[in-house]
């Protein structure tokens, strides 16, 4: 708790991005800026250099062996050709980040240690949206734990604002080294949406809860929480037939796609709709709990 508070004092929301000398964006297409200049063009050497940079930025301070990094950028190349390509890409990356480096001068960020191990040491000059999402989520959870619902909602909403775009959307989705990172940020996005729905429902802010419910359904079409919020919103709008169809489609999809049975909460909701079709007769509390099913993309 104290560490989170200290981190919060060092960098308030939105303050680091505009002043950082280097900025990297992982949500949407990958982009890296040095001041106002975007780095990297559509050239093979620079593409491989940026691929290494992605790994370094997602694993700051973590040593990676030359063999490990070659597997990322040159998985199918012959050993000698892969090693040569790796050294060319590393040289290109150093020059890309610091074009003013003199021959033989060490990089400010890329450190070689041991026999063929490399790590990236970002300084305060670096900012990435991926790290910002992690930071906002930690602050949201900290505020949530303290019972500060408004502050928690603010930070959770910042998580969803970044993560609404796919993580490295131009990369192949099943690259082995990217899978755990992609799952992590999809998980943070899903958890943030769930808490936003729950908190806004508890505060009686149903329009906000509905907005985040639709966002969660785009991420996870099997979300029981989001489906329930949408159905009860339809009931409040006096559209019980639409609510009934929405519920039956959801029950059919979880049975056919997941082989899952309806929960007791869904069965209760079905009975309410079936026996009391009038909107003012079927209103009731939505499900204020996390989903039984994990987020769809992360299954």
PDB file of C-alpha atoms in Angstrom:
ATOM      1  CA  UNK A   1       0.000   0.000   0.000  1.00  0.00           C
ATOM      2  CA  UNK A   2       2.762   2.427   0.933  1.00  0.00           C
ATOM      3  CA  UNK A   3       4.695   1.577  -2.232  1.00  0.00           C
ATOM      4  CA  UNK A   4       1.623   2.277  -4.365  1.00  0.00           C
ATOM      5  CA  UNK A   5       1.106   5.626  -2.633  1.00  0.00           C
ATOM      6  CA  UNK A   6       4.745   6.569  -3.185  1.00  0.00           C
ATOM      7  CA  UNK A   7       4.495   5.646  -6.869  1.00  0.00           C
ATOM      8  CA  UNK A   8       1.334   7.724  -7.155  1.00  0.00           C
ATOM      9  CA  UNK A   9       3.115  10.744  -5.713  1.00  0.00           C
ATOM     10  CA  UNK A  10       6.011  10.395  -8.155  1.00  0.00           C
ATOM     11  CA  UNK A  11       3.847  10.280 -11.279  1.00  0.00           C
ATOM     12  CA  UNK A  12       0.296  11.553 -11.412  1.00  0.00           C
ATOM     13  CA  UNK A  13      -2.052  10.418 -14.203  1.00  0.00           C
ATOM     14  CA  UNK A  14      -1.289  11.925 -17.589  1.00  0.00           C
ATOM     15  CA  UNK A  15       1.831  13.783 -16.448  1.00  0.00           C
ATOM     16  CA  UNK A  16       4.572  11.454 -17.691  1.00  0.00           C
ATOM     17  CA  UNK A  17       3.508  10.895 -21.283  1.00  0.00           C
ATOM     18  CA  UNK A  18       3.908  14.477 -22.619  1.00  0.00           C
ATOM     19  CA  UNK A  19       7.298  15.022 -20.981  1.00  0.00           C
ATOM     20  CA  UNK A  20       8.938  11.657 -21.732  1.00  0.00           C
ATOM     21  CA  UNK A  21      11.655  11.791 -24.358  1.00  0.00           C
ATOM     22  CA  UNK A  22      10.700   8.295 -25.579  1.00  0.00           C
ATOM     23  CA  UNK A  23       7.103   7.095 -25.864  1.00  0.00           C
ATOM     24  CA  UNK A  24       6.008   3.631 -26.999  1.00  0.00           C
ATOM     25  CA  UNK A  25       2.430   2.583 -27.745  1.00  0.00           C
ATOM     26  CA  UNK A  26       1.379  -1.073 -27.654  1.00  0.00           C
ATOM     27  CA  UNK A  27      -2.391  -0.692 -27.951  1.00  0.00           C
ATOM     28  CA  UNK A  28      -3.325  -0.427 -31.597  1.00  0.00           C
ATOM     29  CA  UNK A  29      -0.399  -0.521 -34.032  1.00  0.00           C
ATOM     30  CA  UNK A  30       3.024  -0.358 -32.362  1.00  0.00           C
ATOM     31  CA  UNK A  31       4.537   3.138 -32.457  1.00  0.00           C
ATOM     32  CA  UNK A  32       7.681   4.568 -30.877  1.00  0.00           C
ATOM     33  CA  UNK A  33       8.485   8.269 -30.656  1.00  0.00           C
ATOM     34  CA  UNK A  34      11.605  10.127 -29.723  1.00  0.00           C
ATOM     35  CA  UNK A  35      10.349  13.595 -28.894  1.00  0.00           C
ATOM     36  CA  UNK A  36       8.055  14.361 -31.874  1.00  0.00           C
ATOM     37  CA  UNK A  37       9.774  11.988 -34.310  1.00  0.00           C
ATOM     38  CA  UNK A  38       8.368   8.537 -34.967  1.00  0.00           C
ATOM     39  CA  UNK A  39      11.076   5.876 -35.108  1.00  0.00           C
ATOM     40  CA  UNK A  40      11.340   3.084 -37.642  1.00  0.00           C
ATOM     41  CA  UNK A  41      10.288   2.747 -41.237  1.00  0.00           C
ATOM     42  CA  UNK A  42       9.135  -0.184 -43.318  1.00  0.00           C
ATOM     43  CA  UNK A  43      12.598  -1.622 -43.780  1.00  0.00           C
ATOM     44  CA  UNK A  44      13.490  -5.176 -42.810  1.00  0.00           C
ATOM     45  CA  UNK A  45      16.398  -4.238 -40.538  1.00  0.00           C
ATOM     46  CA  UNK A  46      14.354  -1.676 -38.667  1.00  0.00           C
ATOM     47  CA  UNK A  47      11.347  -3.986 -38.404  1.00  0.00           C
ATOM     48  CA  UNK A  48      13.535  -6.607 -36.720  1.00  0.00           C
ATOM     49  CA  UNK A  49      15.081  -3.934 -34.506  1.00  0.00           C
ATOM     50  CA  UNK A  50      11.609  -2.793 -33.421  1.00  0.00           C
ATOM     51  CA  UNK A  51      10.616  -6.408 -32.775  1.00  0.00           C
ATOM     52  CA  UNK A  52      13.522  -6.675 -30.320  1.00  0.00           C
ATOM     53  CA  UNK A  53      12.488  -3.362 -28.790  1.00  0.00           C
ATOM     54  CA  UNK A  54       8.972  -4.708 -28.163  1.00  0.00           C
ATOM     55  CA  UNK A  55      10.415  -7.607 -26.200  1.00  0.00           C
ATOM     56  CA  UNK A  56      12.778  -5.337 -24.257  1.00  0.00           C
ATOM     57  CA  UNK A  57      10.022  -2.865 -23.321  1.00  0.00           C
ATOM     58  CA  UNK A  58       7.648  -5.621 -22.226  1.00  0.00           C
ATOM     59  CA  UNK A  59      10.416  -7.191 -20.130  1.00  0.00           C
ATOM     60  CA  UNK A  60      12.310  -4.190 -18.721  1.00  0.00           C
ATOM     61  CA  UNK A  61      15.415  -5.098 -16.764  1.00  0.00           C
ATOM     62  CA  UNK A  62      15.012  -8.802 -17.593  1.00  0.00           C
ATOM     63  CA  UNK A  63      18.049 -10.450 -19.233  1.00  0.00           C
ATOM     64  CA  UNK A  64      17.336 -12.234 -22.487  1.00  0.00           C
ATOM     65  CA  UNK A  65      19.816 -14.619 -24.051  1.00  0.00           C
ATOM     66  CA  UNK A  66      20.908 -14.201 -27.629  1.00  0.00           C
ATOM     67  CA  UNK A  67      19.314 -17.556 -28.465  1.00  0.00           C
ATOM     68  CA  UNK A  68      16.027 -16.458 -26.907  1.00  0.00           C
ATOM     69  CA  UNK A  69      15.987 -13.209 -28.872  1.00  0.00           C
ATOM     70  CA  UNK A  70      16.911 -15.000 -32.087  1.00  0.00           C
ATOM     71  CA  UNK A  71      13.936 -17.318 -31.597  1.00  0.00           C
ATOM     72  CA  UNK A  72      11.718 -14.230 -31.529  1.00  0.00           C
ATOM     73  CA  UNK A  73      13.032 -12.543 -34.659  1.00  0.00           C
ATOM     74  CA  UNK A  74      14.590 -15.312 -36.738  1.00  0.00           C
ATOM     75  CA  UNK A  75      12.825 -18.547 -35.768  1.00  0.00           C
ATOM     76  CA  UNK A  76      13.277 -20.301 -39.115  1.00  0.00           C
ATOM     77  CA  UNK A  77      16.675 -18.980 -40.215  1.00  0.00           C
ATOM     78  CA  UNK A  78      19.875 -21.042 -40.328  1.00  0.00           C
ATOM     79  CA  UNK A  79      22.038 -20.494 -37.197  1.00  0.00           C
ATOM     80  CA  UNK A  80      24.762 -18.430 -38.866  1.00  0.00           C
ATOM     81  CA  UNK A  81      22.291 -16.288 -40.786  1.00  0.00           C
ATOM     82  CA  UNK A  82      20.155 -15.792 -37.670  1.00  0.00           C
ATOM     83  CA  UNK A  83      23.159 -14.728 -35.581  1.00  0.00           C
ATOM     84  CA  UNK A  84      24.262 -12.293 -38.259  1.00  0.00           C
ATOM     85  CA  UNK A  85      20.761 -10.844 -38.564  1.00  0.00           C
ATOM     86  CA  UNK A  86      20.533 -10.479 -34.793  1.00  0.00           C
ATOM     87  CA  UNK A  87      23.758  -8.463 -34.536  1.00  0.00           C
ATOM     88  CA  UNK A  88      22.688  -6.244 -37.440  1.00  0.00           C
ATOM     89  CA  UNK A  89      19.312  -5.616 -35.803  1.00  0.00           C
ATOM     90  CA  UNK A  90      20.904  -4.836 -32.413  1.00  0.00           C
ATOM     91  CA  UNK A  91      23.253  -2.337 -34.044  1.00  0.00           C
ATOM     92  CA  UNK A  92      20.291  -0.826 -35.883  1.00  0.00           C
ATOM     93  CA  UNK A  93      18.286  -0.586 -32.655  1.00  0.00           C
ATOM     94  CA  UNK A  94      21.078   1.219 -30.817  1.00  0.00           C
ATOM     95  CA  UNK A  95      21.422   3.721 -33.651  1.00  0.00           C
ATOM     96  CA  UNK A  96      17.664   4.089 -33.981  1.00  0.00           C
ATOM     97  CA  UNK A  97      17.269   5.033 -30.337  1.00  0.00           C
ATOM     98  CA  UNK A  98      20.421   7.139 -30.089  1.00  0.00           C
ATOM     99  CA  UNK A  99      21.650   8.258 -33.518  1.00  0.00           C
ATOM    100  CA  UNK A 100      24.257  10.456 -31.832  1.00  0.00           C
ATOM    101  CA  UNK A 101      26.192   7.441 -30.471  1.00  0.00           C
ATOM    102  CA  UNK A 102      29.835   7.427 -31.529  1.00  0.00           C
ATOM    103  CA  UNK A 103      31.510   4.210 -32.751  1.00  0.00           C
ATOM    104  CA  UNK A 104      32.216   2.018 -29.729  1.00  0.00           C
ATOM    105  CA  UNK A 105      30.081   4.132 -27.391  1.00  0.00           C
ATOM    106  CA  UNK A 106      27.723   2.136 -25.174  1.00  0.00           C
ATOM    107  CA  UNK A 107      23.971   2.450 -25.418  1.00  0.00           C
ATOM    108  CA  UNK A 108      22.185   4.265 -22.604  1.00  0.00           C
ATOM    109  CA  UNK A 109      19.500   1.571 -22.519  1.00  0.00           C
ATOM    110  CA  UNK A 110      20.765  -1.752 -23.896  1.00  0.00           C
ATOM    111  CA  UNK A 111      23.151  -3.552 -21.570  1.00  0.00           C
ATOM    112  CA  UNK A 112      25.097  -6.684 -22.496  1.00  0.00           C
ATOM    113  CA  UNK A 113      26.093  -8.962 -19.645  1.00  0.00           C
ATOM    114  CA  UNK A 114      27.643 -12.395 -19.312  1.00  0.00           C
ATOM    115  CA  UNK A 115      27.937 -14.503 -22.413  1.00  0.00           C
ATOM    116  CA  UNK A 116      25.370 -13.241 -24.881  1.00  0.00           C
ATOM    117  CA  UNK A 117      22.760 -11.848 -22.484  1.00  0.00           C
ATOM    118  CA  UNK A 118      21.021  -8.525 -23.087  1.00  0.00           C
ATOM    119  CA  UNK A 119      18.668  -6.428 -21.005  1.00  0.00           C
ATOM    120  CA  UNK A 120      16.924  -3.103 -21.459  1.00  0.00           C
ATOM    121  CA  UNK A 121      17.139  -0.484 -18.721  1.00  0.00           C
ATOM    122  CA  UNK A 122      14.532   2.197 -19.392  1.00  0.00           C
ATOM    123  CA  UNK A 123      15.188   5.428 -17.563  1.00  0.00           C
ATOM    124  CA  UNK A 124      12.715   8.125 -16.542  1.00  0.00           C
ATOM    125  CA  UNK A 125      12.936   9.260 -20.167  1.00  0.00           C
ATOM    126  CA  UNK A 126      10.779   6.300 -21.234  1.00  0.00           C
ATOM    127  CA  UNK A 127       6.979   6.005 -21.115  1.00  0.00           C
ATOM    128  CA  UNK A 128       4.814   3.185 -22.510  1.00  0.00           C
ATOM    129  CA  UNK A 129       1.056   2.827 -22.555  1.00  0.00           C
ATOM    130  CA  UNK A 130       1.440  -0.807 -21.433  1.00  0.00           C
ATOM    131  CA  UNK A 131       3.169   0.257 -18.223  1.00  0.00           C
ATOM    132  CA  UNK A 132       0.629   3.039 -17.783  1.00  0.00           C
ATOM    133  CA  UNK A 133      -2.237   0.538 -17.933  1.00  0.00           C
ATOM    134  CA  UNK A 134      -0.564  -1.578 -15.264  1.00  0.00           C
ATOM    135  CA  UNK A 135      -0.006   1.506 -13.139  1.00  0.00           C
ATOM    136  CA  UNK A 136      -3.628   2.699 -13.474  1.00  0.00           C
ATOM    137  CA  UNK A 137      -4.909  -0.756 -12.593  1.00  0.00           C
ATOM    138  CA  UNK A 138      -2.770  -0.890  -9.426  1.00  0.00           C
ATOM    139  CA  UNK A 139      -4.046   2.540  -8.379  1.00  0.00           C
ATOM    140  CA  UNK A 140      -7.627   1.488  -9.126  1.00  0.00           C
ATOM    141  CA  UNK A 141      -7.306  -1.633  -6.987  1.00  0.00           C
ATOM    142  CA  UNK A 142      -5.699   0.375  -4.186  1.00  0.00           C
ATOM    143  CA  UNK A 143      -8.565   2.910  -4.258  1.00  0.00           C
ATOM    144  CA  UNK A 144     -11.090   0.086  -4.471  1.00  0.00           C
ATOM    145  CA  UNK A 145      -9.615  -1.578  -1.393  1.00  0.00           C
ATOM    146  CA  UNK A 146      -9.861   1.693   0.545  1.00  0.00           C
ATOM    147  CA  UNK A 147     -13.526   2.068  -0.457  1.00  0.00           C
ATOM    148  CA  UNK A 148     -12.887   5.168  -2.581  1.00  0.00           C
ATOM    149  CA  UNK A 149     -15.356   4.282  -5.348  1.00  0.00           C
ATOM    150  CA  UNK A 150     -15.049   7.515  -7.339  1.00  0.00           C
ATOM    151  CA  UNK A 151     -11.279   7.401  -7.541  1.00  0.00           C
ATOM    152  CA  UNK A 152     -11.373   3.686  -8.348  1.00  0.00           C
ATOM    153  CA  UNK A 153     -13.813   4.345 -11.206  1.00  0.00           C
ATOM    154  CA  UNK A 154     -11.545   7.035 -12.593  1.00  0.00           C
ATOM    155  CA  UNK A 155      -8.527   4.733 -12.710  1.00  0.00           C
ATOM    156  CA  UNK A 156     -10.477   1.720 -13.991  1.00  0.00           C
ATOM    157  CA  UNK A 157     -11.880   3.906 -16.766  1.00  0.00           C
ATOM    158  CA  UNK A 158      -8.347   4.946 -17.727  1.00  0.00           C
ATOM    159  CA  UNK A 159      -7.440   1.262 -18.086  1.00  0.00           C
ATOM    160  CA  UNK A 160     -10.377   0.701 -20.430  1.00  0.00           C
ATOM    161  CA  UNK A 161      -9.608   3.848 -22.434  1.00  0.00           C
ATOM    162  CA  UNK A 162      -6.190   2.472 -23.395  1.00  0.00           C
ATOM    163  CA  UNK A 163      -7.144  -1.193 -23.687  1.00  0.00           C
ATOM    164  CA  UNK A 164     -10.184  -0.644 -25.905  1.00  0.00           C
ATOM    165  CA  UNK A 165      -7.801  -1.014 -28.854  1.00  0.00           C
ATOM    166  CA  UNK A 166      -6.261  -4.478 -29.387  1.00  0.00           C
ATOM    167  CA  UNK A 167      -2.826  -5.096 -27.915  1.00  0.00           C
ATOM    168  CA  UNK A 168      -0.306  -4.983 -30.803  1.00  0.00           C
ATOM    169  CA  UNK A 169      -3.156  -5.365 -33.274  1.00  0.00           C
ATOM    170  CA  UNK A 170      -0.859  -5.709 -36.300  1.00  0.00           C
ATOM    171  CA  UNK A 171       1.114  -8.605 -34.813  1.00  0.00           C
ATOM    172  CA  UNK A 172       0.216 -12.218 -35.387  1.00  0.00           C
ATOM    173  CA  UNK A 173      -2.074 -13.033 -32.431  1.00  0.00           C
ATOM    174  CA  UNK A 174      -0.470 -16.365 -31.607  1.00  0.00           C
ATOM    175  CA  UNK A 175       3.225 -15.480 -31.509  1.00  0.00           C
ATOM    176  CA  UNK A 176       4.309 -17.624 -28.519  1.00  0.00           C
ATOM    177  CA  UNK A 177       6.290 -14.901 -26.754  1.00  0.00           C
ATOM    178  CA  UNK A 178       3.392 -12.439 -27.042  1.00  0.00           C
ATOM    179  CA  UNK A 179       0.604 -14.711 -25.783  1.00  0.00           C
ATOM    180  CA  UNK A 180       1.158 -14.155 -22.011  1.00  0.00           C
ATOM    181  CA  UNK A 181       1.379 -10.381 -22.482  1.00  0.00           C
ATOM    182  CA  UNK A 182      -1.757 -10.292 -24.617  1.00  0.00           C
ATOM    183  CA  UNK A 183      -3.639 -12.394 -22.041  1.00  0.00           C
ATOM    184  CA  UNK A 184      -2.458 -10.200 -19.194  1.00  0.00           C
ATOM    185  CA  UNK A 185      -3.779  -6.987 -20.730  1.00  0.00           C
ATOM    186  CA  UNK A 186      -7.010  -8.603 -21.866  1.00  0.00           C
ATOM    187  CA  UNK A 187      -7.433  -9.773 -18.270  1.00  0.00           C
ATOM    188  CA  UNK A 188      -6.812  -6.290 -16.849  1.00  0.00           C
ATOM    189  CA  UNK A 189      -9.288  -4.826 -19.331  1.00  0.00           C
ATOM    190  CA  UNK A 190     -11.934  -7.395 -18.408  1.00  0.00           C
ATOM    191  CA  UNK A 191     -11.429  -6.970 -14.643  1.00  0.00           C
ATOM    192  CA  UNK A 192     -11.613  -3.176 -14.955  1.00  0.00           C
ATOM    193  CA  UNK A 193     -14.904  -3.384 -16.888  1.00  0.00           C
ATOM    194  CA  UNK A 194     -16.404  -5.802 -14.360  1.00  0.00           C
ATOM    195  CA  UNK A 195     -15.596  -3.510 -11.446  1.00  0.00           C
ATOM    196  CA  UNK A 196     -16.878  -0.445 -13.314  1.00  0.00           C
ATOM    197  CA  UNK A 197     -20.205  -2.201 -13.905  1.00  0.00           C
ATOM    198  CA  UNK A 198     -20.432  -3.327 -10.291  1.00  0.00           C
ATOM    199  CA  UNK A 199     -19.480   0.043  -8.793  1.00  0.00           C
ATOM    200  CA  UNK A 200     -21.795   2.087 -11.032  1.00  0.00           C
ATOM    201  CA  UNK A 201     -24.665  -0.317 -10.284  1.00  0.00           C
ATOM    202  CA  UNK A 202     -24.036   0.045  -6.566  1.00  0.00           C
ATOM    203  CA  UNK A 203     -24.096   3.842  -6.966  1.00  0.00           C
ATOM    204  CA  UNK A 204     -27.340   3.679  -8.926  1.00  0.00           C
ATOM    205  CA  UNK A 205     -25.645   5.006 -12.090  1.00  0.00           C
ATOM    206  CA  UNK A 206     -27.339   2.641 -14.502  1.00  0.00           C
ATOM    207  CA  UNK A 207     -26.450   4.429 -17.759  1.00  0.00           C
ATOM    208  CA  UNK A 208     -22.751   4.152 -16.940  1.00  0.00           C
ATOM    209  CA  UNK A 209     -23.146   0.510 -15.921  1.00  0.00           C
ATOM    210  CA  UNK A 210     -24.896  -0.225 -19.218  1.00  0.00           C
ATOM    211  CA  UNK A 211     -22.174   1.482 -21.254  1.00  0.00           C
ATOM    212  CA  UNK A 212     -19.469  -0.659 -19.664  1.00  0.00           C
ATOM    213  CA  UNK A 213     -21.641  -3.771 -19.962  1.00  0.00           C
ATOM    214  CA  UNK A 214     -21.736  -3.364 -23.741  1.00  0.00           C
ATOM    215  CA  UNK A 215     -17.968  -2.893 -23.762  1.00  0.00           C
ATOM    216  CA  UNK A 216     -17.514  -6.081 -21.743  1.00  0.00           C
ATOM    217  CA  UNK A 217     -19.751  -8.037 -24.121  1.00  0.00           C
ATOM    218  CA  UNK A 218     -17.541  -6.988 -27.031  1.00  0.00           C
ATOM    219  CA  UNK A 219     -14.568  -8.375 -25.138  1.00  0.00           C
ATOM    220  CA  UNK A 220     -16.349 -11.409 -23.687  1.00  0.00           C
ATOM    221  CA  UNK A 221     -19.693 -12.348 -25.269  1.00  0.00           C
ATOM    222  CA  UNK A 222     -20.192 -14.978 -22.532  1.00  0.00           C
ATOM    223  CA  UNK A 223     -20.193 -12.485 -19.660  1.00  0.00           C
ATOM    224  CA  UNK A 224     -23.152 -13.251 -17.384  1.00  0.00           C
ATOM    225  CA  UNK A 225     -22.741  -9.979 -15.493  1.00  0.00           C
ATOM    226  CA  UNK A 226     -22.829  -7.806 -18.634  1.00  0.00           C
ATOM    227  CA  UNK A 227     -25.726  -9.741 -20.143  1.00  0.00           C
ATOM    228  CA  UNK A 228     -27.762  -9.334 -16.960  1.00  0.00           C
ATOM    229  CA  UNK A 229     -27.148  -5.586 -16.868  1.00  0.00           C
ATOM    230  CA  UNK A 230     -28.243  -5.226 -20.507  1.00  0.00           C
ATOM    231  CA  UNK A 231     -31.378  -7.325 -19.966  1.00  0.00           C
ATOM    232  CA  UNK A 232     -32.471  -5.379 -16.909  1.00  0.00           C
ATOM    233  CA  UNK A 233     -31.839  -2.119 -18.781  1.00  0.00           C
ATOM    234  CA  UNK A 234     -34.189  -3.343 -21.528  1.00  0.00           C
ATOM    235  CA  UNK A 235     -36.780  -4.130 -18.881  1.00  0.00           C
ATOM    236  CA  UNK A 236     -36.490  -0.652 -17.408  1.00  0.00           C
ATOM    237  CA  UNK A 237     -37.041   0.755 -20.887  1.00  0.00           C
ATOM    238  CA  UNK A 238     -40.275  -1.214 -21.158  1.00  0.00           C
ATOM    239  CA  UNK A 239     -38.970  -3.679 -23.745  1.00  0.00           C
ATOM    240  CA  UNK A 240     -39.566  -7.093 -22.145  1.00  0.00           C
ATOM    241  CA  UNK A 241     -39.737  -8.897 -25.500  1.00  0.00           C
ATOM    242  CA  UNK A 242     -36.269  -7.664 -26.420  1.00  0.00           C
ATOM    243  CA  UNK A 243     -35.017  -8.627 -22.952  1.00  0.00           C
ATOM    244  CA  UNK A 244     -36.469 -12.116 -23.334  1.00  0.00           C
ATOM    245  CA  UNK A 245     -34.841 -12.631 -26.739  1.00  0.00           C
ATOM    246  CA  UNK A 246     -31.502 -11.363 -25.445  1.00  0.00           C
ATOM    247  CA  UNK A 247     -31.612 -13.776 -22.520  1.00  0.00           C
ATOM    248  CA  UNK A 248     -32.609 -16.787 -24.614  1.00  0.00           C
ATOM    249  CA  UNK A 249     -29.836 -16.075 -27.148  1.00  0.00           C
ATOM    250  CA  UNK A 250     -27.335 -15.900 -24.312  1.00  0.00           C
ATOM    251  CA  UNK A 251     -28.561 -19.136 -22.714  1.00  0.00           C
ATOM    252  CA  UNK A 252     -28.379 -20.867 -26.078  1.00  0.00           C
ATOM    253  CA  UNK A 253     -24.862 -19.600 -26.777  1.00  0.00           C
ATOM    254  CA  UNK A 254     -23.373 -20.710 -23.445  1.00  0.00           C
ATOM    255  CA  UNK A 255     -24.971 -24.124 -23.847  1.00  0.00           C
ATOM    256  CA  UNK A 256     -23.886 -24.646 -27.460  1.00  0.00           C
ATOM    257  CA  UNK A 257     -20.474 -22.942 -27.364  1.00  0.00           C
ATOM    258  CA  UNK A 258     -19.351 -23.687 -23.809  1.00  0.00           C
ATOM    259  CA  UNK A 259     -21.420 -26.695 -22.853  1.00  0.00           C
ATOM    260  CA  UNK A 260     -22.489 -24.755 -19.751  1.00  0.00           C
ATOM    261  CA  UNK A 261     -25.819 -24.746 -17.972  1.00  0.00           C
ATOM    262  CA  UNK A 262     -27.597 -21.613 -16.870  1.00  0.00           C
ATOM    263  CA  UNK A 263     -26.755 -20.384 -13.391  1.00  0.00           C
ATOM    264  CA  UNK A 264     -29.428 -20.068 -10.722  1.00  0.00           C
ATOM    265  CA  UNK A 265     -29.312 -16.274 -11.173  1.00  0.00           C
ATOM    266  CA  UNK A 266     -30.062 -16.572 -14.879  1.00  0.00           C
ATOM    267  CA  UNK A 267     -32.847 -19.059 -14.257  1.00  0.00           C
ATOM    268  CA  UNK A 268     -34.387 -16.672 -11.731  1.00  0.00           C
ATOM    269  CA  UNK A 269     -34.147 -13.841 -14.252  1.00  0.00           C
ATOM    270  CA  UNK A 270     -35.762 -16.047 -16.913  1.00  0.00           C
ATOM    271  CA  UNK A 271     -38.629 -16.864 -14.596  1.00  0.00           C
ATOM    272  CA  UNK A 272     -39.190 -13.211 -13.778  1.00  0.00           C
ATOM    273  CA  UNK A 273     -39.337 -12.292 -17.443  1.00  0.00           C
ATOM    274  CA  UNK A 274     -41.553 -15.245 -18.339  1.00  0.00           C
ATOM    275  CA  UNK A 275     -44.100 -14.782 -15.586  1.00  0.00           C
ATOM    276  CA  UNK A 276     -44.049 -10.998 -15.330  1.00  0.00           C
ATOM    277  CA  UNK A 277     -43.623  -9.514 -18.822  1.00  0.00           C
ATOM    278  CA  UNK A 278     -44.411  -5.967 -17.713  1.00  0.00           C
ATOM    279  CA  UNK A 279     -41.248  -3.884 -17.227  1.00  0.00           C
ATOM    280  CA  UNK A 280     -42.332  -2.434 -13.890  1.00  0.00           C
ATOM    281  CA  UNK A 281     -43.083  -5.897 -12.531  1.00  0.00           C
ATOM    282  CA  UNK A 282     -39.768  -7.548 -13.286  1.00  0.00           C
ATOM    283  CA  UNK A 283     -37.242  -5.045 -12.039  1.00  0.00           C
ATOM    284  CA  UNK A 284     -34.737  -6.408  -9.577  1.00  0.00           C
ATOM    285  CA  UNK A 285     -31.121  -6.111  -8.534  1.00  0.00           C
ATOM    286  CA  UNK A 286     -28.531  -7.093 -11.113  1.00  0.00           C
ATOM    287  CA  UNK A 287     -25.895  -9.664 -10.360  1.00  0.00           C
ATOM    288  CA  UNK A 288     -23.161  -7.926  -8.388  1.00  0.00           C
ATOM    289  CA  UNK A 289     -20.415 -10.442  -8.701  1.00  0.00           C
ATOM    290  CA  UNK A 290     -17.635 -11.499 -11.067  1.00  0.00           C
ATOM    291  CA  UNK A 291     -18.505 -13.846 -13.933  1.00  0.00           C
ATOM    292  CA  UNK A 292     -18.403 -17.593 -13.644  1.00  0.00           C
ATOM    293  CA  UNK A 293     -16.762 -17.813 -17.061  1.00  0.00           C
ATOM    294  CA  UNK A 294     -13.303 -16.394 -17.817  1.00  0.00           C
ATOM    295  CA  UNK A 295     -13.008 -13.667 -20.485  1.00  0.00           C
ATOM    296  CA  UNK A 296     -13.597 -15.126 -23.938  1.00  0.00           C
ATOM    297  CA  UNK A 297     -10.290 -14.115 -25.626  1.00  0.00           C
ATOM    298  CA  UNK A 298      -8.208 -15.492 -22.728  1.00  0.00           C
ATOM    299  CA  UNK A 299      -9.774 -18.919 -22.575  1.00  0.00           C
TER     300      UNK A 299
END
